[in-house]
PDB file of C-alpha atoms in Angstrom:
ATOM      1  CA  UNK M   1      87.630 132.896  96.800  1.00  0.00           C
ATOM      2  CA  UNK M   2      87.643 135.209  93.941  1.00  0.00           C
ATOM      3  CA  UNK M   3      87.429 133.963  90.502  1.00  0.00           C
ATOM      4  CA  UNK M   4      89.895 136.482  88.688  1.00  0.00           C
ATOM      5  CA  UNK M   5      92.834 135.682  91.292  1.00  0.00           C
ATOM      6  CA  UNK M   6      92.821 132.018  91.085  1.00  0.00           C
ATOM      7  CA  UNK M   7      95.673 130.480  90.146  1.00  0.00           C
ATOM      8  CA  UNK M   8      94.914 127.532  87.670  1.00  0.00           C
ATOM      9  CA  UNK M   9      95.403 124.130  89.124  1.00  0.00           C
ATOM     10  CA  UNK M  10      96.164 120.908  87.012  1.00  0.00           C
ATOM     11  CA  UNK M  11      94.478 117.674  87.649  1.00  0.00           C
ATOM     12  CA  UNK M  12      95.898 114.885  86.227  1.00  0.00           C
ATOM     13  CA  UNK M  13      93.783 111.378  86.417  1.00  0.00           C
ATOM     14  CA  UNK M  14      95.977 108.505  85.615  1.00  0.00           C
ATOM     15  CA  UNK M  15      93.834 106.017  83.707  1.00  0.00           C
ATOM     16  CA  UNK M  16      94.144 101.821  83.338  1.00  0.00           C
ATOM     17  CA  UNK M  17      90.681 100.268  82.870  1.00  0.00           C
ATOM     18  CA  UNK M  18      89.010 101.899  84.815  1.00  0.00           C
ATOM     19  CA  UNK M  19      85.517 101.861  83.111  1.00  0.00           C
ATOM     20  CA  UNK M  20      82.600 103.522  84.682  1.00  0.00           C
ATOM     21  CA  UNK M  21      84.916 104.903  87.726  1.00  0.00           C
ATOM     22  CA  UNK M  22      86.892 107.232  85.815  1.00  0.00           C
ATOM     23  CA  UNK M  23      83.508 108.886  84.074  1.00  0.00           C
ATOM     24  CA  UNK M  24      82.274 109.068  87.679  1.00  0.00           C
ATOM     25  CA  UNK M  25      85.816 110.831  89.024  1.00  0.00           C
ATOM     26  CA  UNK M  26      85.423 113.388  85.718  1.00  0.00           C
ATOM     27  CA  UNK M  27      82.033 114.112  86.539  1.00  0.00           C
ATOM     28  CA  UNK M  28      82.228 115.103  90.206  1.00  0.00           C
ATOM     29  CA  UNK M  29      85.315 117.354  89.475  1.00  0.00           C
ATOM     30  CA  UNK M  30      83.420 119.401  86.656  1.00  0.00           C
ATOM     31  CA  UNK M  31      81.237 120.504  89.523  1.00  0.00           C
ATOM     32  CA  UNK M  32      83.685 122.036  91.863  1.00  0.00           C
ATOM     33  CA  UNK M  33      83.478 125.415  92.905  1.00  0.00           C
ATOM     34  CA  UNK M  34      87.117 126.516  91.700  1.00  0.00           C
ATOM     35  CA  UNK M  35      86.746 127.292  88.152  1.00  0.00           C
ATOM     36  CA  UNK M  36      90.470 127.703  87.289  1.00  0.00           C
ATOM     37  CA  UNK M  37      91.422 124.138  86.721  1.00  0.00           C
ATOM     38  CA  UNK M  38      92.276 121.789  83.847  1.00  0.00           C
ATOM     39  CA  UNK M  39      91.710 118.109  83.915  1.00  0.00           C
ATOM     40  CA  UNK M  40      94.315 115.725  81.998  1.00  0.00           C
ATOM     41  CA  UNK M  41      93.719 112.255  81.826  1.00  0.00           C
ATOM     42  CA  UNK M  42      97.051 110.062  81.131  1.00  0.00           C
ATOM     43  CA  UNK M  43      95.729 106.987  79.543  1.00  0.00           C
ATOM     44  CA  UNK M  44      97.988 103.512  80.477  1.00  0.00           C
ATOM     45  CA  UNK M  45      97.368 101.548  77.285  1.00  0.00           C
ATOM     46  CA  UNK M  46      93.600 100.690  78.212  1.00  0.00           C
ATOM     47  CA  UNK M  47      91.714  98.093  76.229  1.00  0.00           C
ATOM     48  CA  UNK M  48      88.662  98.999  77.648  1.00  0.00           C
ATOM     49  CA  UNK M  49      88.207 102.409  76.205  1.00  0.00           C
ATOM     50  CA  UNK M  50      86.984 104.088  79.145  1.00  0.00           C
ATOM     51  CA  UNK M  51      89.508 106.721  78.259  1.00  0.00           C
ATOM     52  CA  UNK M  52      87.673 107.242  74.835  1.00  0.00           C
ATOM     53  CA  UNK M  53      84.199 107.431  76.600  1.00  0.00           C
ATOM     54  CA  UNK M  54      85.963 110.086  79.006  1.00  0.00           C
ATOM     55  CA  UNK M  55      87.009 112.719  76.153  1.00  0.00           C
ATOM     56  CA  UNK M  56      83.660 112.022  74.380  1.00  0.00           C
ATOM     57  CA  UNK M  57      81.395 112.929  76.978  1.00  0.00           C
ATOM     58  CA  UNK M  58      83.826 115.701  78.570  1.00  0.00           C
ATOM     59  CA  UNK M  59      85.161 117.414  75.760  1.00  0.00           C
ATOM     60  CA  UNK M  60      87.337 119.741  78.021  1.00  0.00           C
ATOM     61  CA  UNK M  61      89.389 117.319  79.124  1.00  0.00           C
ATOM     62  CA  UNK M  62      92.823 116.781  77.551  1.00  0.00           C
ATOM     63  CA  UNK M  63      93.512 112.994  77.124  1.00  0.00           C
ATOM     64  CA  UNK M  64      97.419 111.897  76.596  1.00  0.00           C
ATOM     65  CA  UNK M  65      97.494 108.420  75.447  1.00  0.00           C
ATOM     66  CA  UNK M  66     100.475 106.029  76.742  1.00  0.00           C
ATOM     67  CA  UNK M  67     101.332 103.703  73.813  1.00  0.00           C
ATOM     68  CA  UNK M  68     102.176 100.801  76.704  1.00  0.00           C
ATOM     69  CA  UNK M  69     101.384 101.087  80.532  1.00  0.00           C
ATOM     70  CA  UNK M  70     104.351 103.002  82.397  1.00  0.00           C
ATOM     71  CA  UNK M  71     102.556 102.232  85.662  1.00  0.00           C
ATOM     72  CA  UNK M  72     101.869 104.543  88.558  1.00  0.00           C
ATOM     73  CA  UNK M  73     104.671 106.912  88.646  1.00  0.00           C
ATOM     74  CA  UNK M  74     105.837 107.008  84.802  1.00  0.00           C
ATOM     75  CA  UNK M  75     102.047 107.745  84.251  1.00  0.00           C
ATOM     76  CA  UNK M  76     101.932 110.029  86.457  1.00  0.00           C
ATOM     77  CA  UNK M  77     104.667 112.143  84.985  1.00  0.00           C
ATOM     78  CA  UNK M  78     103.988 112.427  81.893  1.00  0.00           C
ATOM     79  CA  UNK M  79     100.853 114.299  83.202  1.00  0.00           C
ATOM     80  CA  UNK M  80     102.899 116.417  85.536  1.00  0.00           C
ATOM     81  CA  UNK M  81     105.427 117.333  82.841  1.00  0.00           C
ATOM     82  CA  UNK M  82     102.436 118.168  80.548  1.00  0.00           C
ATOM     83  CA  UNK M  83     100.533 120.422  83.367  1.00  0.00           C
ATOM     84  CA  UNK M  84     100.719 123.730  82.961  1.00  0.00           C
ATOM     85  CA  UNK M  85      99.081 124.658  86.415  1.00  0.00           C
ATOM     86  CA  UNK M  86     100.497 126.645  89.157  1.00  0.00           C
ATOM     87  CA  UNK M  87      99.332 123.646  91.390  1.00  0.00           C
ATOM     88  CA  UNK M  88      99.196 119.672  90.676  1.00  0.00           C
ATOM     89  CA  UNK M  89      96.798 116.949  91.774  1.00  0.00           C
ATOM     90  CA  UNK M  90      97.467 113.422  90.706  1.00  0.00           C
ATOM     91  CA  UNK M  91      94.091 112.111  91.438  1.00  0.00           C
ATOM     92  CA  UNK M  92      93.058 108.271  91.323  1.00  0.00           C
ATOM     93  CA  UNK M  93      90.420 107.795  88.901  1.00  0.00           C
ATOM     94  CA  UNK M  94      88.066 105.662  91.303  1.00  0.00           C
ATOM     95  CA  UNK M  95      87.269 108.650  93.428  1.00  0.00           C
ATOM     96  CA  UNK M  96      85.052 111.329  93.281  1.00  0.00           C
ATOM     97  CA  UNK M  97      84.942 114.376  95.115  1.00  0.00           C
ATOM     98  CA  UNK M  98      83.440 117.369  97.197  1.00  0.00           C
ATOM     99  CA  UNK M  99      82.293 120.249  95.403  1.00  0.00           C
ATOM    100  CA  UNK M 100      84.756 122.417  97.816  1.00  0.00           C
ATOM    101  CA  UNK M 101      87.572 119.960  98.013  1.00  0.00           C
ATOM    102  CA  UNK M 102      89.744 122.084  95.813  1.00  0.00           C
ATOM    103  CA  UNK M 103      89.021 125.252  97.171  1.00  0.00           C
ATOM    104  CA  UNK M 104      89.706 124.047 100.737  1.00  0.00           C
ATOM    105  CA  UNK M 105      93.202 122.495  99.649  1.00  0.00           C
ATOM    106  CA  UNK M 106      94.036 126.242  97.727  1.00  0.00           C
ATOM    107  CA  UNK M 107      93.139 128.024 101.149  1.00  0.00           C
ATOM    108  CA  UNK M 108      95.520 125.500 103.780  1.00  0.00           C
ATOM    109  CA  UNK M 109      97.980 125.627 101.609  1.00  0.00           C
ATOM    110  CA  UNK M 110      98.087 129.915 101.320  1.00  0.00           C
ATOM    111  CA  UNK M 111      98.379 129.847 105.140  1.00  0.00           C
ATOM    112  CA  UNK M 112     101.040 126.680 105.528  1.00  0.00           C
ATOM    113  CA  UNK M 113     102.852 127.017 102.342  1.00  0.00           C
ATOM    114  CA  UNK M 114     104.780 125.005 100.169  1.00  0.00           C
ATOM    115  CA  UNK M 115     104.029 121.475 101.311  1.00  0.00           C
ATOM    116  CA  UNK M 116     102.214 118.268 100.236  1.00  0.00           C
ATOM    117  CA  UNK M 117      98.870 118.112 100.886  1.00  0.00           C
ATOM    118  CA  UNK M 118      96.216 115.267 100.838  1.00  0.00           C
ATOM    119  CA  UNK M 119      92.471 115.328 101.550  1.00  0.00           C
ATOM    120  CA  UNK M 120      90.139 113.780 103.783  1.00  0.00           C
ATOM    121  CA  UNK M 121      89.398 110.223 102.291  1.00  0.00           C
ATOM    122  CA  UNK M 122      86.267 108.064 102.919  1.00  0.00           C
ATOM    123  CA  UNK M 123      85.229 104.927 101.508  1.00  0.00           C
ATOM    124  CA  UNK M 124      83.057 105.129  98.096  1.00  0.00           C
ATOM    125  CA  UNK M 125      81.249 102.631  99.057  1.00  0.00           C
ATOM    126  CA  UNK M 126      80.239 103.954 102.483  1.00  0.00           C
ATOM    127  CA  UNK M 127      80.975 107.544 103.059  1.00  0.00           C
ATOM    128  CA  UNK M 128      80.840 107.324 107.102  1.00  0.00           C
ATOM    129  CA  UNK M 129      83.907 105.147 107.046  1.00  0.00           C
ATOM    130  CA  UNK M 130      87.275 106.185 106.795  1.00  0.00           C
ATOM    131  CA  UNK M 131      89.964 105.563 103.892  1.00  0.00           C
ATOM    132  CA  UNK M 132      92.754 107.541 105.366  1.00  0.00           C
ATOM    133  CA  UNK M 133      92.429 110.390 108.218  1.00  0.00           C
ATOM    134  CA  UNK M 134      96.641 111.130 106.799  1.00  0.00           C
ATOM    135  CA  UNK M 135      99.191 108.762 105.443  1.00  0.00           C
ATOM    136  CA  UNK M 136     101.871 107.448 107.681  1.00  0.00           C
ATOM    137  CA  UNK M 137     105.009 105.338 107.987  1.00  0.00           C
ATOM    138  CA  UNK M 138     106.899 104.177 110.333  1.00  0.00           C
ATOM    139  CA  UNK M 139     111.298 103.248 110.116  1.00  0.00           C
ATOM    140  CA  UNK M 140     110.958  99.953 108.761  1.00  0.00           C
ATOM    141  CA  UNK M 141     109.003 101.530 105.650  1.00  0.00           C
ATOM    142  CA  UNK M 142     105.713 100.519 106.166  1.00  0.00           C
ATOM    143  CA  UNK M 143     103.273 103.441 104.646  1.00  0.00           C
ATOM    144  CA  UNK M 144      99.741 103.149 106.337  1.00  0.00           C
ATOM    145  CA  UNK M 145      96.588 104.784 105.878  1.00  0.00           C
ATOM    146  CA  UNK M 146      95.500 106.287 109.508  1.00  0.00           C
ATOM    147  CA  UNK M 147      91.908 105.188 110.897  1.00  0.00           C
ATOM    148  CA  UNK M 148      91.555 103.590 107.492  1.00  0.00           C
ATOM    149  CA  UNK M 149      88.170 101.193 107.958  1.00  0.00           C
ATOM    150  CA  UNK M 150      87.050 103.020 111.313  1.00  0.00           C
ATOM    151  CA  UNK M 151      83.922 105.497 111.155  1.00  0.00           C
ATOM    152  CA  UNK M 152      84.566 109.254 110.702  1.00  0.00           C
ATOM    153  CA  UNK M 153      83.014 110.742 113.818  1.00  0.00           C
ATOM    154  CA  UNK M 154      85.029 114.074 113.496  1.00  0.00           C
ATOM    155  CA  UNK M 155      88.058 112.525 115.270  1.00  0.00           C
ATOM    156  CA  UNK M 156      90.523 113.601 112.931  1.00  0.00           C
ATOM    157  CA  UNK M 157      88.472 116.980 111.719  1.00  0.00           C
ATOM    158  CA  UNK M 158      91.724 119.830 112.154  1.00  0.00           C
ATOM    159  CA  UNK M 159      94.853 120.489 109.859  1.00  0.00           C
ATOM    160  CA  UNK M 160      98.140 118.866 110.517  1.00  0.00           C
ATOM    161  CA  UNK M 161     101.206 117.613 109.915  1.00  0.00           C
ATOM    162  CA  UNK M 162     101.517 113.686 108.574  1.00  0.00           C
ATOM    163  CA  UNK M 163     104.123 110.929 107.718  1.00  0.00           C
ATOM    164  CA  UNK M 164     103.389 111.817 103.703  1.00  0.00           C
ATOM    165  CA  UNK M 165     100.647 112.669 101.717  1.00  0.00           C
ATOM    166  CA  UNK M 166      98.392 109.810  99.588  1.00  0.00           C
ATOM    167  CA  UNK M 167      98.869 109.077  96.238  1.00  0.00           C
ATOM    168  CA  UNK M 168      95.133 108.642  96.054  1.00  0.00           C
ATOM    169  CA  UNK M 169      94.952 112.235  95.943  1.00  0.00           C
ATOM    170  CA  UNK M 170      98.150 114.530  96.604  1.00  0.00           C
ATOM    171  CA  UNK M 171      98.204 118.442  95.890  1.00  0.00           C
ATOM    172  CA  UNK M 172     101.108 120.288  95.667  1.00  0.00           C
ATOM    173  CA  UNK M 173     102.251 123.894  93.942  1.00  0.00           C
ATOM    174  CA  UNK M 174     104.691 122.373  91.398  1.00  0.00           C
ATOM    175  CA  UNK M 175     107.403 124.436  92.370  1.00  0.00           C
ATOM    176  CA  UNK M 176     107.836 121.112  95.138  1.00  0.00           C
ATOM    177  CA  UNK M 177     107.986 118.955  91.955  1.00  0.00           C
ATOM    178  CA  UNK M 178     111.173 121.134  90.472  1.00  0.00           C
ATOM    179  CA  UNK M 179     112.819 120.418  93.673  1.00  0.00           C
ATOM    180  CA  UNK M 180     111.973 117.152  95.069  1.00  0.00           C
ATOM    181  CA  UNK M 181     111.753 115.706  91.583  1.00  0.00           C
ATOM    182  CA  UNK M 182     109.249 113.755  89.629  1.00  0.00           C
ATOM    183  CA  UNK M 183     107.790 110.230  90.758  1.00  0.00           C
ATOM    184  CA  UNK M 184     110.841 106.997  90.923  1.00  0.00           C
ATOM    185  CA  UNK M 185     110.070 105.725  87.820  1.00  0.00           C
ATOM    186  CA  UNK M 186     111.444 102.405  89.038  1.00  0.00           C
ATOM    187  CA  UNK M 187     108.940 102.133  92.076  1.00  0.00           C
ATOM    188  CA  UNK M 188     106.459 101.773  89.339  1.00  0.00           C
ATOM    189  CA  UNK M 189     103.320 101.611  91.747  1.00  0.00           C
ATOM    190  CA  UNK M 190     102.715 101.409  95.328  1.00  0.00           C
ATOM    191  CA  UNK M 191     104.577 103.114  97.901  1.00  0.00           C
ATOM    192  CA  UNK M 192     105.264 106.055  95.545  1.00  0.00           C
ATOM    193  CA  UNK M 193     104.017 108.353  97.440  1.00  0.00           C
ATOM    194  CA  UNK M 194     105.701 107.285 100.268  1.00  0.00           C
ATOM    195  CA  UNK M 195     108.863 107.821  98.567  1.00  0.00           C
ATOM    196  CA  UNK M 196     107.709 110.831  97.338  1.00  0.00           C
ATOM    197  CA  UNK M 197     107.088 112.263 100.795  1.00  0.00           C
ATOM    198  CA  UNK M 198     110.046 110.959 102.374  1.00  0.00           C
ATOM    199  CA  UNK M 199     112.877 112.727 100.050  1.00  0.00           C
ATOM    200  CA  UNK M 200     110.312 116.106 100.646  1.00  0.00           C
ATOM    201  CA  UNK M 201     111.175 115.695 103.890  1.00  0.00           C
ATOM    202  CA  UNK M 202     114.806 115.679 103.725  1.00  0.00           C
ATOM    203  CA  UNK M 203     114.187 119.056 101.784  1.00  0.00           C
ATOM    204  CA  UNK M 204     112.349 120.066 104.794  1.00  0.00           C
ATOM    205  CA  UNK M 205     109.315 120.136 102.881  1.00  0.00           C
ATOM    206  CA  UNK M 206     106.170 118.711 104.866  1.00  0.00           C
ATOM    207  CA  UNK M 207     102.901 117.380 104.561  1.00  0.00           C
ATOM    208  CA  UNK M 208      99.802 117.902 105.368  1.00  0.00           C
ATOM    209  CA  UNK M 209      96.601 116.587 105.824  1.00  0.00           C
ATOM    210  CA  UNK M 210      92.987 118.564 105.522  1.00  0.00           C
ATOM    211  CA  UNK M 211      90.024 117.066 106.543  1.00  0.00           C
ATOM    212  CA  UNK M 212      87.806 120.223 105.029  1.00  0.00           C
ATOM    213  CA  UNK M 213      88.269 118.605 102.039  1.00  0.00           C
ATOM    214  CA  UNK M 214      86.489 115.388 101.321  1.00  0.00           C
ATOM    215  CA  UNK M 215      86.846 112.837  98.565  1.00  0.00           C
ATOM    216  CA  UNK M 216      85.485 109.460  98.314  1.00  0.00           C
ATOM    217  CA  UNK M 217      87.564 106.020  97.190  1.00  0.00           C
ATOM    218  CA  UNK M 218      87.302 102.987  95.776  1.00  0.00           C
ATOM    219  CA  UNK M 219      90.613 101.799  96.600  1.00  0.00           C
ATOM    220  CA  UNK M 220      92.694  98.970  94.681  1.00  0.00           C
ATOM    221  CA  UNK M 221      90.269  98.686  91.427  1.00  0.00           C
ATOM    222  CA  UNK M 222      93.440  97.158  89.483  1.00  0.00           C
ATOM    223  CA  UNK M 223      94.613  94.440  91.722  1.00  0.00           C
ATOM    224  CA  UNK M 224      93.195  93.924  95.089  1.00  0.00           C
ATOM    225  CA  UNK M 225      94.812  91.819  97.582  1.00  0.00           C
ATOM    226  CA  UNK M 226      96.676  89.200  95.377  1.00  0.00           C
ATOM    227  CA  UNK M 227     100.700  88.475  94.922  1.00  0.00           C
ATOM    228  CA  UNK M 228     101.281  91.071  92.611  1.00  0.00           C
ATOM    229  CA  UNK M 229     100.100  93.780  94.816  1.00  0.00           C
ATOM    230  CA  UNK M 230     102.039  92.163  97.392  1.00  0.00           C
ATOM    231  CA  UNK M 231     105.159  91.866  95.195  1.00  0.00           C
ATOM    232  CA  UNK M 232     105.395  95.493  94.831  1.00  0.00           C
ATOM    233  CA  UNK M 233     104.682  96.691  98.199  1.00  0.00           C
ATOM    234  CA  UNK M 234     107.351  94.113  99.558  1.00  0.00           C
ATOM    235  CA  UNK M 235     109.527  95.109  96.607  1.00  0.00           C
ATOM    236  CA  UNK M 236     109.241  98.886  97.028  1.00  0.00           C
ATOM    237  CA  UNK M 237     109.216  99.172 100.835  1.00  0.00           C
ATOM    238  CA  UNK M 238     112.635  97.813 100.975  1.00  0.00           C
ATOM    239  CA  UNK M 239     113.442  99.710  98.235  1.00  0.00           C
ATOM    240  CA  UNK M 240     113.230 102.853  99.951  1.00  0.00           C
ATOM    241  CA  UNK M 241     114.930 101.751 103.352  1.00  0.00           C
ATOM    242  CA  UNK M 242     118.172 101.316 100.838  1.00  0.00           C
ATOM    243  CA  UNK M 243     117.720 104.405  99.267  1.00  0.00           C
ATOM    244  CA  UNK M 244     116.529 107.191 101.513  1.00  0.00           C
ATOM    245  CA  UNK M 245     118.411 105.781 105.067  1.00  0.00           C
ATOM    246  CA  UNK M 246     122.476 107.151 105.139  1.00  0.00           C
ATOM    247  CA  UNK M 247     124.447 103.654 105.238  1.00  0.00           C
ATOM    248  CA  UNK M 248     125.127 104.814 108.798  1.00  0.00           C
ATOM    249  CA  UNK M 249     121.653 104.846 109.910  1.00  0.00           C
ATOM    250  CA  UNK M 250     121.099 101.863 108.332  1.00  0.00           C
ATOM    251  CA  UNK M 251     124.055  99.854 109.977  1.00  0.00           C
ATOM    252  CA  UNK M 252     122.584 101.044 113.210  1.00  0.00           C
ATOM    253  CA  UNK M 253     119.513  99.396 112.867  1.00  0.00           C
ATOM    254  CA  UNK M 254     120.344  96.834 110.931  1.00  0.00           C
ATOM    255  CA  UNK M 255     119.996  93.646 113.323  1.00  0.00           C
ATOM    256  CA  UNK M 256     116.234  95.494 113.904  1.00  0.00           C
ATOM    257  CA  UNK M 257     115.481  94.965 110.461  1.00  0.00           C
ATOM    258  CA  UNK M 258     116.520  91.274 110.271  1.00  0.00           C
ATOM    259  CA  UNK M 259     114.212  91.013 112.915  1.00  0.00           C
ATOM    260  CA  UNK M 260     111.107  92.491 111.102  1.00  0.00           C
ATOM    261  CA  UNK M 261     112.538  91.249 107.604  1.00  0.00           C
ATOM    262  CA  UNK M 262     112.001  87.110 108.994  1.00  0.00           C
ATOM    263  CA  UNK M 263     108.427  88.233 110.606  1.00  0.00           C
ATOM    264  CA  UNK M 264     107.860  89.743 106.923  1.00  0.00           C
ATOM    265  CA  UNK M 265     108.657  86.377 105.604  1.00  0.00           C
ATOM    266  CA  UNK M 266     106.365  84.568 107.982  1.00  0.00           C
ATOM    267  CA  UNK M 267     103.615  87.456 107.455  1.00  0.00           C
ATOM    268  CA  UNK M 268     103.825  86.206 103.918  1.00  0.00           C
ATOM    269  CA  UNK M 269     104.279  82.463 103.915  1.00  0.00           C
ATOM    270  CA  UNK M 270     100.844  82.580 105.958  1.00  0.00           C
ATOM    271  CA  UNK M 271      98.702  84.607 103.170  1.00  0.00           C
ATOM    272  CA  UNK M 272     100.107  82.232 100.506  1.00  0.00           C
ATOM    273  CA  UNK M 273     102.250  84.708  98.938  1.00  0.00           C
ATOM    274  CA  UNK M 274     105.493  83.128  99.351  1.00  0.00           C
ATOM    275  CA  UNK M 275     106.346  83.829  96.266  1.00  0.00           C
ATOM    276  CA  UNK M 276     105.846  87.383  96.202  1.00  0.00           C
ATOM    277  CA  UNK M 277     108.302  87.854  98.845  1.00  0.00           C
ATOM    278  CA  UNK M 278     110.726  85.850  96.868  1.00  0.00           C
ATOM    279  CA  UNK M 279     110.195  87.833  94.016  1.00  0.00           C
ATOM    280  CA  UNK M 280     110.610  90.737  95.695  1.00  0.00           C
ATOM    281  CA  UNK M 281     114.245  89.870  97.133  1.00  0.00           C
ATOM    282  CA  UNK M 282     115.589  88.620  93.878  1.00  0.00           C
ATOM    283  CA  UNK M 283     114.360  92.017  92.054  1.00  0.00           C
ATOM    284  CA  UNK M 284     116.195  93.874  94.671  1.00  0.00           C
ATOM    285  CA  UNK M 285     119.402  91.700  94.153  1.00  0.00           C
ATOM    286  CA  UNK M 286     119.208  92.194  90.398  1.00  0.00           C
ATOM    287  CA  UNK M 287     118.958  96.054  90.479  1.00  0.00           C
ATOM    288  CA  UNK M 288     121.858  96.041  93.299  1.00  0.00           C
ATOM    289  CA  UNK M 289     123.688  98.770  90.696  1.00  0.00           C
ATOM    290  CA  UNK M 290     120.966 100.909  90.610  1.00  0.00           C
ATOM    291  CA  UNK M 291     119.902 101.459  94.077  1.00  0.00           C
ATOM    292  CA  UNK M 292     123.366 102.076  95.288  1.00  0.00           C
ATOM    293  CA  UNK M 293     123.436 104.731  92.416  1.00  0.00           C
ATOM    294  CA  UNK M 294     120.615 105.987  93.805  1.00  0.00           C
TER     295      UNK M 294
END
């Protein structure tokens, strides 16, 4: 691709203890082989300085520092409203990527347009094994990550069109950003992008997945598998059936839901996270007002 007519692209690393991963995730990015990008890392209020670490050994980088953690999406946005790029990536900072993974995501998106777009991802740990081959959800508003824990053996290797693009890594011109708006603030974390991807979609705006570009993950560095993570999943999955289905559809399938909503409770009572599914329904009740605003 030639130098002079790249368009700059803004990468914005959101940042909440994440120690040695996040100099890793700055260090792979400084070599890829588009040169017209800027990297801002949006620290969350870390107490573990890895953010100052970051901006001492990679001076280039522009470091906004949260004075409390907005989570996820308020993060997030305060990066995006600070970019100055033609094109955004919110990038996790336990990744670390391809030399060519942002050239490849420049050249799919000049021949399919204004879209969403998310990488190839395979596991950090083991780079034969998937993380997701595409993001997708089905109408009960469970997001998945496809062939997630299965071995890449080329099986998902062409361009296409997927449920919504990861949060993990999502690229986008940020024209789609002045349209579809920022990240729901209230959604805080998990199933963000999700939420993202589904009001794109009622824009007509699509997403993509593109296997030529590659980056490696970590996954859930923050909170693993434990009731919290659980709390928000639960919390923000229903979230967005309220919001994004008319109250026609959602009368229609209504008894459907009951049905998947007690198997949901049942899912949880046997992983011990009662709780978080309890949590989850009163938080829902409580912020009644603003979901039917919304």
């Amino acid at each position: 691709m030639d130098k002079i007519s790249q368009s700059l692209v803004s990468i914005i690393i959101l940042n909440y203890n994440a120690d040695q991963l996040l100099l890793d995730c700055v260090k792979s990015i400084m070599k890829t082989n588009y040169d017209n990008f800027e990297i801002i890392v949006v620290d969350n209020a870390s107490v573990d300085g890895s953010h100052i670490k970051c901006k001492e050994k990679f001076k280039k980088i522009r470091l906004i520092e949260n004075e409390k953690n907005l989570g996820y999406c308020g993060g997030n946005n305060v990066g995006i409203q600070d970019a100055k790029g033609d094109f955004i990536v919110i990038l996790n900072p336990d990744t670390t990527v391809e030399p060519d993974w942002l050239s490849e995501l420049v050249s799919v998106y000049n021949k399919c347009g204004e879209a969403l777009y998310q990488p190839k991802h395979l596991s950090l740990n083991d780079k034969s094994v998937f993380m997701s081959a595409g993001n997708m959800m089905n109408i009960f508003g469970f997001g998945y990550a496809r062939e997630k824990g299965k071995k890449d053996i080329n099986q998902y290797n062409t361009v296409e069109q997927i449920g919504y693009a990861s949060g993990t890594c999502l690229f986008a011109p940020s024209s789609v950003f002045k349209k579809v708006g920022l990240l729901d603030p209230f959604i805080f974390l998990y199933h963000d992008d999700l939420d993202l991807g589904w009001r794109a979609a009622q824009l007509g705006i699509k997403s993509y997945y593109v296997p030529s570009s590659v980056i490696y993950h970590a996954e859930s560095y923050m909170l693993g598998w434990n009731s919290e993570k659980f709390f928000w999943l639960e919390r923000n999955r229903k979230y967005c059936l309220q919001t994004h289905y008319s109250k026609d559809t959602y009368s229609k399938i209504h008894s459907t839901l009951m049905l998947v909503d007690l198997l949901v409770w049942l899912f949880y009572l046997s992983k011990g996270f009662l709780g978080a599914k309890i949590r989850a329904e009163l938080d829902l009740r409580k912020n009644r007002k603003k979901i039917s605003e919304r």
